[in-house]
């Protein structure tokens, strides 16, 4: 595509460059992107930048229990900018480590769900017929039930654990990707370049993944940004309800749940600050997603 | 119409059967049914009796038949904790959840549609932008976190409303309801707002988008040119035409509200079936979990069926295209 346009008198950017330029035109979306990158960097760097390791019991001092924000430790003299919880754990460190687990669960489940959903969706669209209607029946059946209900029941049967939360999120989310990929692949499949590839006697697999799939990517990206925000919120909700991650590996949702018992007695910071971290993360992703939806939507392009 | 009804009913039955198979597989095939369905404190004789009743000593397909037969007769097991039929315990909690869901639905419609229409009529005004910004926030804030903020502000800081529980209830059509007593109403407000906020954002966005489309149509321009008052154009010409998509969404979302009530009920200690589910998960009271799941599937599938049938009555194109497909 870029060769044909290069000879034209008006210079046209490559698709990736155009998308980037249009994305940057919206300052709110750029702020969202910067926020998200910063949050992800903080989460990855948590073990090196956090003031203490919140799960190393030797670093905790029970004398520092439930200190309000800005108080100084009785023992080590360290300042707790966001206060401490009942065990005397620094909330700032707890939040940084919690972000790590929240983002880990969301991104691993995102990766697995996209992979499964894409393979199923492209296969259904490419072969069509009975296989297609069978797969889509399953997808419709699953999507007719609320995600939170399915995830909750799975975890009630499986028990708590990071791996089990990831499994539940993958099972809940694959159907969204399968439907998205299938609906764009079924349009692409009728186009001439697929017929041309078939005439070259390329293998089905090669046509599906090298020819068909790359043209189904834009809607997939939009759905993925919406879904990763959903995944973070769903994991937090499940952990808040006590069926998500175990207490040894607390995510933001579990930190909020732990502080919830103290909310009514006035120790608001134990619950409030992890909640703010969670909300800022989700809002940042949603701002990026909103803009991507406009930029990648061909109907809005001139 | 009959063809469409039969076909649609068949799909609903298929959904219920598929969920029953999944629940059965989850309980009988993955876990050890003896652990799952028999109270760990039961005596040897009780274990033997239950195994006999559930047919756990027979092949898997026979067990599935027994499971289905029992379920059809309303027997979904006996709660370990309460020692009574699981289904009966859930049915006692059902009115509280339904009351919460219906009040929340009413709030999201009564507030969401006017705000959405307003924002759609004046998309670039400050009010329009504020409404849209608010709806993005309503989408982004996780449900349980919204609920906690409501408690923090209105119960802890201001002390206006109670933080949890259902308050005083009174008899209405043979059911215990909260909204008719003052005490019950004050307990109901915060949970209902919490449950409504997400749907409200959805309805605002939908109503706004449709209002923008409809108000550009010729018949709206014509109505204005005819000299009709702005009020009449909005109330009759615009509102009537945005209602079809809005009503569909409302119907479909009622089912998911029953599921989302799990979170709200836990945050506000509302004694509905969602809170019962979480308590049962924590207490490993599995017969109640199984009964909750089967009942909720039944509710959601029935609502979806009802909405589809009503919608096909309103819009003949739907049933015609379904009959061909």
Coordinates of C-alpha atoms in Angstrom, one line a residue:
Chain A
X1 CA 0.0 0.0 0.0
X2 CA 2.8 2.4 0.8
X3 CA 4.5 1.9 -2.6
X4 CA 1.4 3.1 -4.5
X5 CA 0.9 6.2 -2.4
X6 CA 4.6 7.1 -2.5
X7 CA 4.3 7.9 -6.2
X8 CA 1.3 10.0 -5.8
X9 CA 1.8 13.8 -5.7
X10 CA 0.3 14.2 -2.2
X11 CA 2.4 12.5 0.4
X12 CA 0.4 10.1 2.6
X13 CA 1.7 8.7 5.9
X14 CA 1.8 5.0 6.6
X15 CA -1.2 3.8 8.6
X16 CA 0.8 3.5 11.9
X17 CA 2.2 7.0 11.6
X18 CA -1.3 8.4 10.8
X19 CA -2.8 6.7 13.8
X20 CA -0.1 8.0 16.0
X21 CA -0.4 11.5 14.7
X22 CA -4.2 11.5 15.1
X23 CA -4.0 10.0 18.6
X24 CA -1.6 12.8 19.7
X25 CA -4.1 15.5 18.6
X26 CA -6.2 14.8 21.6
X27 CA -4.5 16.1 24.7
X28 CA -6.7 14.2 27.1
X29 CA -5.8 10.9 25.5
X30 CA -2.1 11.8 25.6
X31 CA -2.4 12.5 29.3
X32 CA -4.1 9.1 29.7
X33 CA -1.3 7.4 27.8
X34 CA 1.4 9.1 29.9
X35 CA -0.4 8.2 33.1
X36 CA -0.7 4.6 32.1
X37 CA 2.9 4.3 31.1
X38 CA 4.0 5.8 34.4
X39 CA 1.7 3.5 36.4
X40 CA 3.0 0.4 34.5
X41 CA 6.6 1.6 35.1
X42 CA 5.9 2.1 38.8
X43 CA 4.4 -1.4 39.0
X44 CA 7.3 -3.0 37.3
X45 CA 9.9 -1.1 39.4
X46 CA 8.1 -1.7 42.7
X47 CA 10.7 -4.0 44.3
X48 CA 13.4 -1.3 43.8
X49 CA 11.6 1.9 44.5
X50 CA 9.2 0.9 47.3
X51 CA 10.3 2.2 50.7
X52 CA 9.9 -1.2 52.2
X53 CA 9.0 -4.8 51.2
X54 CA 5.5 -5.0 52.6
X55 CA 5.5 -8.8 52.8
X56 CA 8.9 -9.2 54.6
X57 CA 7.6 -9.5 58.2
X58 CA 11.0 -8.4 59.6
X59 CA 10.6 -5.0 58.1
X60 CA 7.2 -4.4 59.8
X61 CA 6.8 -2.8 63.1
X62 CA 3.5 -3.4 64.9
X63 CA 4.1 -0.2 66.8
X64 CA 3.4 1.6 63.5
X65 CA -0.1 0.1 63.2
X66 CA -2.8 2.2 61.5
X67 CA -0.8 5.5 61.4
X68 CA -2.5 8.3 59.4
X69 CA -0.8 9.7 56.2
X70 CA 2.4 11.7 56.8
X71 CA 3.3 10.1 60.2
X72 CA 6.9 9.2 61.0
X73 CA 7.7 5.6 62.1
X74 CA 8.5 5.1 65.8
X75 CA 11.3 2.7 65.1
X76 CA 13.1 3.4 61.8
X77 CA 12.2 7.1 61.5
X78 CA 10.8 6.5 58.0
X79 CA 7.9 8.7 56.9
X80 CA 4.7 6.9 55.9
X81 CA 3.3 9.3 53.2
X82 CA 0.1 7.3 52.7
X83 CA -0.1 6.0 56.3
X84 CA 0.1 2.3 57.4
X85 CA -2.4 -0.5 57.8
X86 CA -3.2 -2.6 60.9
X87 CA 0.0 -4.6 60.6
X88 CA 2.1 -1.4 60.4
X89 CA 2.7 -1.9 56.7
X90 CA 3.6 1.1 54.6
X91 CA 0.5 1.8 52.3
X92 CA 2.7 3.3 49.6
X93 CA 4.7 0.1 49.3
X94 CA 1.6 -2.0 49.6
X95 CA 0.0 -0.1 46.7
X96 CA 3.1 -0.4 44.5
X97 CA 3.2 -4.2 45.0
X98 CA -0.5 -4.4 44.7
X99 CA -0.4 -2.7 41.3
X100 CA 2.1 -5.2 40.2
X101 CA -0.2 -8.1 40.9
X102 CA -3.3 -6.3 39.5
X103 CA -1.5 -5.5 36.2
X104 CA 0.2 -9.0 36.1
X105 CA -3.1 -10.8 36.4
X106 CA -4.8 -8.5 33.9
X107 CA -2.1 -8.6 31.2
X108 CA -1.4 -12.4 31.4
X109 CA -5.2 -13.1 31.1
X110 CA -5.4 -10.5 28.3
X111 CA -2.6 -12.2 26.3
X112 CA -4.1 -15.7 26.7
X113 CA -7.7 -14.6 26.0
X114 CA -6.6 -12.7 22.8
X115 CA -4.6 -15.7 21.6
X116 CA -7.4 -18.2 22.1
X117 CA -10.2 -15.8 21.0
X118 CA -8.2 -14.9 17.8
X119 CA -7.5 -18.5 16.8
X120 CA -11.1 -19.5 17.4
X121 CA -12.5 -16.4 15.7
X122 CA -10.3 -16.7 12.5
X123 CA -11.0 -20.4 12.3
X124 CA -14.7 -19.9 12.5
X125 CA -14.8 -17.1 9.9
X126 CA -12.4 -18.9 7.5
X127 CA -14.1 -22.3 7.4
X128 CA -17.6 -21.0 8.0
X129 CA -20.6 -23.4 7.8
X130 CA -21.4 -25.7 10.7
X131 CA -18.2 -25.1 12.6
X132 CA -18.8 -21.4 12.5
X133 CA -22.4 -21.6 13.7
X134 CA -21.4 -24.1 16.4
X135 CA -18.6 -21.8 17.7
X136 CA -20.8 -18.7 17.6
X137 CA -23.6 -20.5 19.5
X138 CA -21.2 -21.1 22.3
X139 CA -20.0 -17.5 22.2
X140 CA -23.5 -16.1 22.2
X141 CA -24.5 -18.5 25.0
X142 CA -21.6 -17.3 27.2
X143 CA -22.1 -13.6 26.4
X144 CA -25.7 -13.8 27.5
X145 CA -24.6 -14.3 31.1
X146 CA -22.9 -11.5 33.0
X147 CA -19.1 -11.9 33.2
X148 CA -19.0 -11.4 37.0
X149 CA -21.4 -14.3 37.5
X150 CA -19.4 -16.7 35.4
X151 CA -16.1 -15.7 37.1
X152 CA -17.5 -15.9 40.6
X153 CA -18.9 -19.4 40.1
X154 CA -15.7 -20.7 38.5
X155 CA -13.7 -19.3 41.5
X156 CA -16.2 -20.7 44.0
X157 CA -15.6 -24.1 42.5
X158 CA -11.8 -23.8 42.0
X159 CA -10.8 -21.8 45.1
X160 CA -8.5 -18.8 45.5
X161 CA -5.2 -18.3 43.7
X162 CA -3.5 -16.0 41.2
X163 CA -3.4 -18.8 38.6
X164 CA -7.1 -19.5 39.1
X165 CA -8.1 -15.8 38.8
X166 CA -6.2 -15.7 35.5
X167 CA -8.0 -18.9 34.3
X168 CA -11.3 -17.4 35.2
X169 CA -10.6 -14.1 33.4
X170 CA -9.4 -16.0 30.3
X171 CA -12.6 -18.1 30.3
X172 CA -14.7 -14.9 30.7
X173 CA -13.0 -12.9 28.1
X174 CA -12.0 -15.1 25.2
X175 CA -15.5 -14.9 23.7
X176 CA -15.3 -11.1 23.2
X177 CA -12.2 -11.5 21.1
X178 CA -13.6 -14.5 19.2
X179 CA -16.7 -12.5 18.3
X180 CA -14.7 -9.4 17.3
X181 CA -12.1 -11.2 15.1
X182 CA -14.8 -13.4 13.5
X183 CA -17.0 -10.4 12.5
X184 CA -14.1 -8.6 10.8
X185 CA -12.6 -11.7 9.3
X186 CA -15.9 -12.7 7.7
X187 CA -15.9 -9.4 5.8
X188 CA -12.2 -9.7 4.8
X189 CA -12.6 -13.4 3.7
X190 CA -14.7 -12.3 0.7
X191 CA -12.1 -9.9 -0.6
X192 CA -10.0 -10.6 -3.7
X193 CA -6.6 -10.9 -1.9
X194 CA -7.8 -14.0 -0.1
X195 CA -8.9 -15.6 -3.4
X196 CA -5.6 -14.7 -4.8
X197 CA -3.8 -16.3 -1.9
X198 CA -5.9 -19.4 -2.4
X199 CA -5.0 -19.5 -6.1
X200 CA -1.3 -19.6 -5.0
X201 CA -2.2 -22.8 -3.2
X202 CA -1.0 -21.5 0.1
X203 CA -1.9 -23.5 3.2
X204 CA -5.1 -22.7 5.1
X205 CA -3.0 -21.9 8.1
X206 CA -0.8 -19.4 6.2
X207 CA -3.8 -17.7 4.7
X208 CA -5.6 -17.5 8.0
X209 CA -2.7 -16.0 10.1
X210 CA -0.6 -14.2 7.5
X211 CA -3.3 -12.8 5.2
X212 CA -6.6 -12.7 7.0
X213 CA -5.5 -11.9 10.6
X214 CA -3.4 -8.8 10.0
X215 CA -6.5 -7.1 8.5
X216 CA -8.6 -7.8 11.6
X217 CA -6.2 -6.2 14.0
X218 CA -7.7 -2.6 14.4
X219 CA -11.0 -3.6 16.0
X220 CA -9.1 -6.1 18.1
X221 CA -7.0 -3.3 19.6
X222 CA -10.0 -1.3 20.5
X223 CA -11.7 -4.2 22.2
X224 CA -8.5 -5.1 24.0
X225 CA -8.1 -1.7 25.6
X226 CA -11.7 -1.8 26.8
X227 CA -11.3 -5.4 28.0
X228 CA -8.0 -4.8 29.9
X229 CA -9.7 -2.1 32.0
X230 CA -12.6 -4.5 32.5
X231 CA -10.2 -7.2 33.5
X232 CA -8.5 -5.0 36.1
X233 CA -11.9 -4.0 37.6
X234 CA -13.2 -7.5 37.6
X235 CA -10.1 -8.9 39.3
X236 CA -10.3 -6.2 41.9
X237 CA -14.0 -7.0 42.4
X238 CA -13.4 -10.7 42.8
X239 CA -10.6 -10.1 45.2
X240 CA -12.7 -7.6 47.1
X241 CA -15.4 -10.3 47.4
X242 CA -12.8 -12.7 48.9
X243 CA -12.7 -15.2 46.0
X244 CA -9.8 -13.7 44.1
X245 CA -6.1 -13.6 44.8
X246 CA -4.8 -15.1 48.1
X247 CA -3.8 -12.8 51.1
X248 CA -0.2 -13.7 50.5
X249 CA -0.3 -11.9 47.1
X250 CA -2.7 -9.0 47.6
X251 CA -3.8 -7.0 44.6
X252 CA -5.3 -3.5 44.8
X253 CA -8.8 -5.1 45.2
X254 CA -7.7 -7.1 48.2
X255 CA -6.0 -4.1 49.8
X256 CA -9.2 -2.2 49.5
X257 CA -11.1 -5.1 51.1
X258 CA -8.7 -5.3 54.0
X259 CA -9.1 -1.6 54.7
X260 CA -12.9 -1.8 54.3
X261 CA -13.4 -3.1 57.9
X262 CA -11.7 0.0 59.2
X263 CA -13.5 2.5 57.0
X264 CA -16.4 2.9 59.4
X265 CA -14.0 3.5 62.3
X266 CA -12.4 6.4 60.5
X267 CA -9.1 4.8 59.2
X268 CA -10.1 5.8 55.7
X269 CA -6.6 5.8 54.2
X270 CA -6.2 2.0 54.3
X271 CA -9.0 1.6 51.8
X272 CA -9.0 5.0 50.0
X273 CA -5.5 5.2 48.6
X274 CA -5.5 1.7 46.9
X275 CA -8.9 2.6 45.5
X276 CA -7.6 5.9 44.0
X277 CA -4.7 4.0 42.5
X278 CA -7.1 1.5 41.0
X279 CA -9.5 4.2 39.6
X280 CA -6.6 6.3 38.1
X281 CA -5.3 3.2 36.3
X282 CA -8.7 2.3 34.9
X283 CA -9.6 5.9 33.9
X284 CA -6.2 6.2 32.1
X285 CA -6.8 3.1 30.1
X286 CA -10.3 4.1 29.2
X287 CA -9.2 7.5 28.0
X288 CA -6.6 5.9 25.7
X289 CA -9.3 3.4 24.5
X290 CA -11.9 6.1 23.8
X291 CA -9.4 7.9 21.5
X292 CA -8.2 4.7 19.8
X293 CA -11.8 3.8 19.0
X294 CA -12.2 7.1 17.1
X295 CA -8.8 6.9 15.4
X296 CA -9.1 3.3 14.3
X297 CA -12.7 3.6 13.1
X298 CA -12.7 3.7 9.3
X299 CA -16.1 5.3 9.2
X300 CA -14.7 8.4 10.8
X301 CA -11.8 8.7 8.4
X302 CA -12.0 11.1 5.4
Chain B
X1 CA -44.7 -15.7 15.0
X2 CA -45.3 -19.2 16.3
X3 CA -42.2 -20.4 14.5
X4 CA -40.1 -17.6 16.0
X5 CA -41.5 -18.3 19.5
X6 CA -40.8 -22.0 19.3
X7 CA -37.3 -21.5 18.0
X8 CA -36.5 -18.8 20.6
X9 CA -37.9 -21.1 23.4
X10 CA -35.7 -23.9 22.2
X11 CA -32.6 -21.7 22.4
X12 CA -33.5 -20.7 26.0
X13 CA -34.0 -24.3 27.0
X14 CA -30.6 -25.2 25.4
X15 CA -29.0 -22.4 27.5
X16 CA -30.4 -23.8 30.7
X17 CA -29.4 -27.4 29.8
X18 CA -25.9 -26.2 28.9
X19 CA -25.5 -24.4 32.3
X20 CA -26.9 -27.5 34.1
X21 CA -24.3 -29.7 32.4
X22 CA -21.6 -27.2 33.4
X23 CA -22.7 -27.0 37.0
X24 CA -23.0 -30.8 37.1
X25 CA -19.5 -31.2 35.6
X26 CA -18.1 -28.7 38.1
X27 CA -19.6 -30.4 41.1
X28 CA -19.5 -34.1 40.2
X29 CA -16.6 -34.4 37.7
X30 CA -14.0 -31.9 38.9
X31 CA -14.5 -32.0 42.6
X32 CA -15.2 -35.0 44.8
X33 CA -19.0 -34.9 45.1
X34 CA -18.8 -36.5 48.5
X35 CA -16.9 -33.5 49.8
X36 CA -19.0 -31.1 47.9
X37 CA -22.5 -32.3 48.6
X38 CA -22.2 -34.0 52.0
X39 CA -21.7 -32.1 55.2
X40 CA -18.2 -32.8 56.4
X41 CA -19.6 -33.2 59.9
X42 CA -22.1 -35.9 58.8
X43 CA -21.9 -39.3 60.4
X44 CA -21.1 -42.5 58.4
X45 CA -24.8 -43.4 58.2
X46 CA -25.8 -39.9 56.9
X47 CA -23.1 -40.1 54.3
X48 CA -24.4 -43.5 53.1
X49 CA -28.0 -42.2 53.0
X50 CA -27.1 -39.1 51.0
X51 CA -24.9 -41.1 48.6
X52 CA -27.9 -43.4 48.1
X53 CA -30.3 -40.5 47.5
X54 CA -28.0 -38.7 45.1
X55 CA -27.0 -42.0 43.4
X56 CA -23.3 -41.3 43.8
X57 CA -22.6 -45.0 43.6
X58 CA -24.0 -45.2 40.1
X59 CA -22.4 -44.3 36.7
X60 CA -22.0 -40.7 35.7
X61 CA -24.8 -40.5 33.2
X62 CA -27.3 -41.9 35.6
X63 CA -26.1 -39.4 38.2
X64 CA -26.8 -36.6 35.8
X65 CA -30.3 -37.9 35.2
X66 CA -30.9 -38.0 39.0
X67 CA -29.5 -34.4 39.3
X68 CA -31.9 -33.2 36.6
X69 CA -34.9 -35.0 38.0
X70 CA -34.2 -33.6 41.5
X71 CA -33.6 -30.1 40.1
X72 CA -36.9 -30.2 38.2
X73 CA -38.7 -31.1 41.4
X74 CA -37.0 -28.1 43.1
X75 CA -34.6 -30.2 45.1
X76 CA -31.1 -28.7 44.7
X77 CA -29.7 -30.1 47.9
X78 CA -29.8 -29.3 51.5
X79 CA -27.7 -26.4 53.0
X80 CA -24.9 -27.5 55.3
X81 CA -25.2 -24.4 57.3
X82 CA -28.9 -24.0 57.7
X83 CA -29.9 -27.7 57.4
X84 CA -32.8 -26.8 55.2
X85 CA -33.4 -27.1 51.4
X86 CA -31.1 -24.7 49.6
X87 CA -33.7 -23.5 47.1
X88 CA -36.1 -22.4 50.0
X89 CA -33.3 -20.4 51.6
X90 CA -32.6 -18.5 48.4
X91 CA -36.3 -17.9 47.7
X92 CA -36.5 -16.2 51.0
X93 CA -33.8 -13.8 49.9
X94 CA -35.1 -13.2 46.4
X95 CA -37.6 -10.4 47.3
X96 CA -34.8 -8.2 48.8
X97 CA -32.7 -8.6 45.7
X98 CA -35.6 -8.0 43.3
X99 CA -36.6 -4.9 45.2
X100 CA -33.1 -3.5 45.1
X101 CA -32.7 -4.3 41.3
X102 CA -36.1 -2.8 40.4
X103 CA -35.5 0.4 42.4
X104 CA -32.1 0.7 40.9
X105 CA -33.5 0.2 37.4
X106 CA -36.1 2.8 38.0
X107 CA -33.5 5.3 39.2
X108 CA -31.2 4.7 36.2
X109 CA -34.1 5.2 33.8
X110 CA -35.7 8.2 35.6
X111 CA -32.3 10.0 35.8
X112 CA -30.5 8.6 32.8
X113 CA -33.0 9.4 30.0
X114 CA -33.5 13.1 30.9
X115 CA -29.8 13.6 31.3
X116 CA -29.0 11.8 28.1
X117 CA -31.6 13.7 26.1
X118 CA -30.4 17.0 27.5
X119 CA -26.8 16.2 26.6
X120 CA -27.9 15.1 23.1
X121 CA -29.8 18.3 22.4
X122 CA -26.8 20.5 23.5
X123 CA -23.7 18.3 22.9
X124 CA -21.3 21.2 23.1
X125 CA -22.7 23.0 26.1
X126 CA -21.0 22.9 29.5
X127 CA -23.9 20.9 30.9
X128 CA -23.7 18.4 28.0
X129 CA -19.9 17.9 28.4
X130 CA -20.3 17.6 32.2
X131 CA -22.9 14.9 31.8
X132 CA -20.7 12.9 29.4
X133 CA -17.6 13.3 31.7
X134 CA -19.7 12.1 34.6
X135 CA -20.8 9.0 32.6
X136 CA -17.2 8.1 31.8
X137 CA -16.5 8.2 35.5
X138 CA -19.6 6.1 36.1
X139 CA -18.1 3.5 33.7
X140 CA -14.6 3.6 35.1
X141 CA -15.2 3.5 38.9
X142 CA -15.5 -0.2 40.0
X143 CA -18.9 -0.9 41.5
X144 CA -17.7 -1.8 45.0
X145 CA -15.5 1.3 45.1
X146 CA -18.4 3.6 44.3
X147 CA -20.3 1.9 47.1
X148 CA -17.5 2.5 49.6
X149 CA -17.3 6.1 48.6
X150 CA -21.0 6.5 49.1
X151 CA -20.7 5.0 52.6
X152 CA -17.7 7.1 53.4
X153 CA -19.4 10.4 52.4
X154 CA -23.1 9.9 53.3
X155 CA -22.8 7.5 56.3
X156 CA -19.4 8.2 57.9
X157 CA -18.6 11.8 57.2
X158 CA -22.1 13.4 56.9
X159 CA -24.0 10.8 58.9
X160 CA -27.2 11.3 56.9
X161 CA -27.9 7.7 55.9
X162 CA -27.3 4.3 57.4
X163 CA -24.2 2.3 56.1
X164 CA -25.9 -1.1 55.7
X165 CA -28.7 -3.5 56.3
X166 CA -32.2 -3.4 55.1
X167 CA -34.0 -1.5 57.9
X168 CA -37.6 -1.9 58.8
X169 CA -39.7 -3.9 56.4
X170 CA -43.4 -4.0 55.9
X171 CA -45.8 -6.4 54.1
X172 CA -46.7 -5.5 50.5
X173 CA -48.6 -8.0 48.3
X174 CA -47.5 -10.7 50.7
X175 CA -43.8 -9.8 50.4
X176 CA -41.5 -8.0 52.9
X177 CA -40.4 -4.7 51.3
X178 CA -38.4 -1.8 52.5
X179 CA -39.5 1.1 50.4
X180 CA -42.8 1.7 52.1
X181 CA -41.3 2.5 55.5
X182 CA -39.2 5.6 56.2
X183 CA -36.5 3.6 57.9
X184 CA -36.4 1.1 55.1
X185 CA -36.3 3.8 52.5
X186 CA -33.2 5.4 54.1
X187 CA -31.5 2.0 54.0
X188 CA -32.5 1.5 50.4
X189 CA -31.2 4.8 48.9
X190 CA -27.5 4.2 48.9
X191 CA -27.4 0.6 47.7
X192 CA -29.9 1.5 44.9
X193 CA -27.8 4.4 43.8
X194 CA -24.7 2.2 43.8
X195 CA -26.4 -0.4 41.7
X196 CA -27.9 2.2 39.4
X197 CA -24.8 4.3 38.6
X198 CA -23.3 1.9 36.0
X199 CA -26.6 1.4 34.1
X200 CA -27.3 5.1 34.4
X201 CA -24.1 5.9 32.5
X202 CA -25.0 3.3 29.9
X203 CA -28.5 4.8 29.4
X204 CA -27.1 8.4 29.3
X205 CA -24.7 7.5 26.5
X206 CA -27.3 5.6 24.6
X207 CA -30.0 8.3 24.9
X208 CA -27.5 11.0 24.0
X209 CA -26.3 9.3 20.8
X210 CA -29.8 8.5 19.7
X211 CA -31.1 12.0 20.4
X212 CA -28.3 13.5 18.3
X213 CA -29.2 11.2 15.4
X214 CA -33.0 11.7 15.7
X215 CA -32.9 15.5 16.1
X216 CA -31.2 15.8 12.6
X217 CA -34.1 13.9 11.0
X218 CA -36.5 15.7 8.7
X219 CA -39.6 15.1 10.7
X220 CA -38.0 16.9 13.7
X221 CA -37.0 19.8 11.5
X222 CA -40.5 19.8 10.1
X223 CA -42.2 19.7 13.5
X224 CA -40.1 22.8 14.5
X225 CA -41.0 24.5 11.2
X226 CA -44.6 23.9 11.9
X227 CA -44.2 26.1 15.0
X228 CA -44.6 23.4 17.6
X229 CA -43.2 24.3 21.0
X230 CA -39.7 23.0 21.8
X231 CA -41.2 21.1 24.7
X232 CA -43.6 19.2 22.5
X233 CA -40.9 18.4 19.9
X234 CA -38.7 16.8 22.5
X235 CA -41.4 15.0 24.5
X236 CA -43.3 13.6 21.5
X237 CA -41.1 13.5 18.4
X238 CA -37.7 12.9 19.8
X239 CA -38.5 10.9 23.0
X240 CA -40.8 8.4 21.2
X241 CA -38.1 7.6 18.6
X242 CA -35.2 7.0 21.0
X243 CA -37.2 4.7 23.2
X244 CA -36.9 1.5 21.1
X245 CA -33.1 1.0 21.6
X246 CA -33.3 2.3 25.2
X247 CA -36.1 -0.1 26.1
X248 CA -34.2 -3.1 24.7
X249 CA -31.1 -2.2 26.7
X250 CA -33.2 -1.7 29.9
X251 CA -34.7 -5.2 29.5
X252 CA -31.4 -6.9 28.9
X253 CA -29.7 -5.1 31.7
X254 CA -32.3 -6.2 34.3
X255 CA -30.8 -9.7 34.2
X256 CA -27.3 -8.5 34.7
X257 CA -28.5 -6.3 37.6
X258 CA -29.4 -9.4 39.5
X259 CA -25.8 -10.5 39.1
X260 CA -24.2 -7.1 39.8
X261 CA -26.3 -7.0 43.0
X262 CA -23.9 -9.5 44.4
X263 CA -21.3 -6.7 44.8
X264 CA -23.7 -4.1 46.0
X265 CA -25.3 -6.4 48.6
X266 CA -21.9 -7.4 49.9
X267 CA -20.8 -3.8 50.3
X268 CA -24.0 -2.6 52.0
X269 CA -24.7 -5.9 53.9
X270 CA -28.1 -6.0 52.1
X271 CA -29.7 -9.3 53.0
X272 CA -30.4 -10.5 49.4
X273 CA -29.4 -13.6 47.5
X274 CA -26.1 -12.1 46.3
X275 CA -24.9 -11.6 49.8
X276 CA -26.1 -15.2 50.6
X277 CA -23.9 -16.4 47.7
X278 CA -20.8 -14.8 49.0
X279 CA -21.5 -16.0 52.5
X280 CA -22.0 -19.5 51.2
X281 CA -18.8 -19.4 49.2
X282 CA -16.9 -18.4 52.3
X283 CA -18.6 -21.1 54.4
X284 CA -18.2 -23.7 51.6
X285 CA -22.0 -24.2 51.6
X286 CA -22.0 -25.7 48.1
X287 CA -25.6 -26.8 47.7
X288 CA -26.6 -23.2 48.2
X289 CA -24.1 -22.1 45.5
X290 CA -25.4 -24.7 43.1
X291 CA -29.0 -23.6 43.8
X292 CA -28.1 -19.9 43.4
X293 CA -26.5 -20.6 40.1
X294 CA -29.4 -22.6 38.7
X295 CA -32.0 -20.1 39.8
X296 CA -30.0 -17.1 38.5
X297 CA -29.5 -18.8 35.1
X298 CA -33.3 -19.4 35.0
X299 CA -34.0 -15.7 35.8
X300 CA -31.6 -14.3 33.3
X301 CA -32.7 -16.7 30.5
X302 CA -36.4 -15.9 31.2
X303 CA -35.8 -12.2 31.1
X304 CA -33.8 -12.4 27.8
X305 CA -36.6 -14.5 26.3
X306 CA -39.3 -12.1 27.4
X307 CA -37.4 -9.0 26.1
X308 CA -36.8 -10.7 22.7
X309 CA -40.5 -11.7 22.4
X310 CA -41.7 -8.2 23.3
X311 CA -39.2 -6.7 20.9
X312 CA -40.2 -8.9 18.1
X313 CA -43.8 -7.8 18.7
X314 CA -42.7 -4.2 18.4
X315 CA -40.5 -4.7 15.4
X316 CA -41.5 -7.3 12.8
X317 CA -38.2 -7.2 11.1
X318 CA -36.6 -9.1 14.0
X319 CA -38.8 -12.2 13.8
X320 CA -38.7 -12.2 10.0
X321 CA -34.9 -12.2 9.8
X322 CA -34.7 -14.9 12.6
X323 CA -37.1 -17.1 10.7
X324 CA -35.0 -17.1 7.6
X325 CA -31.8 -17.5 9.5

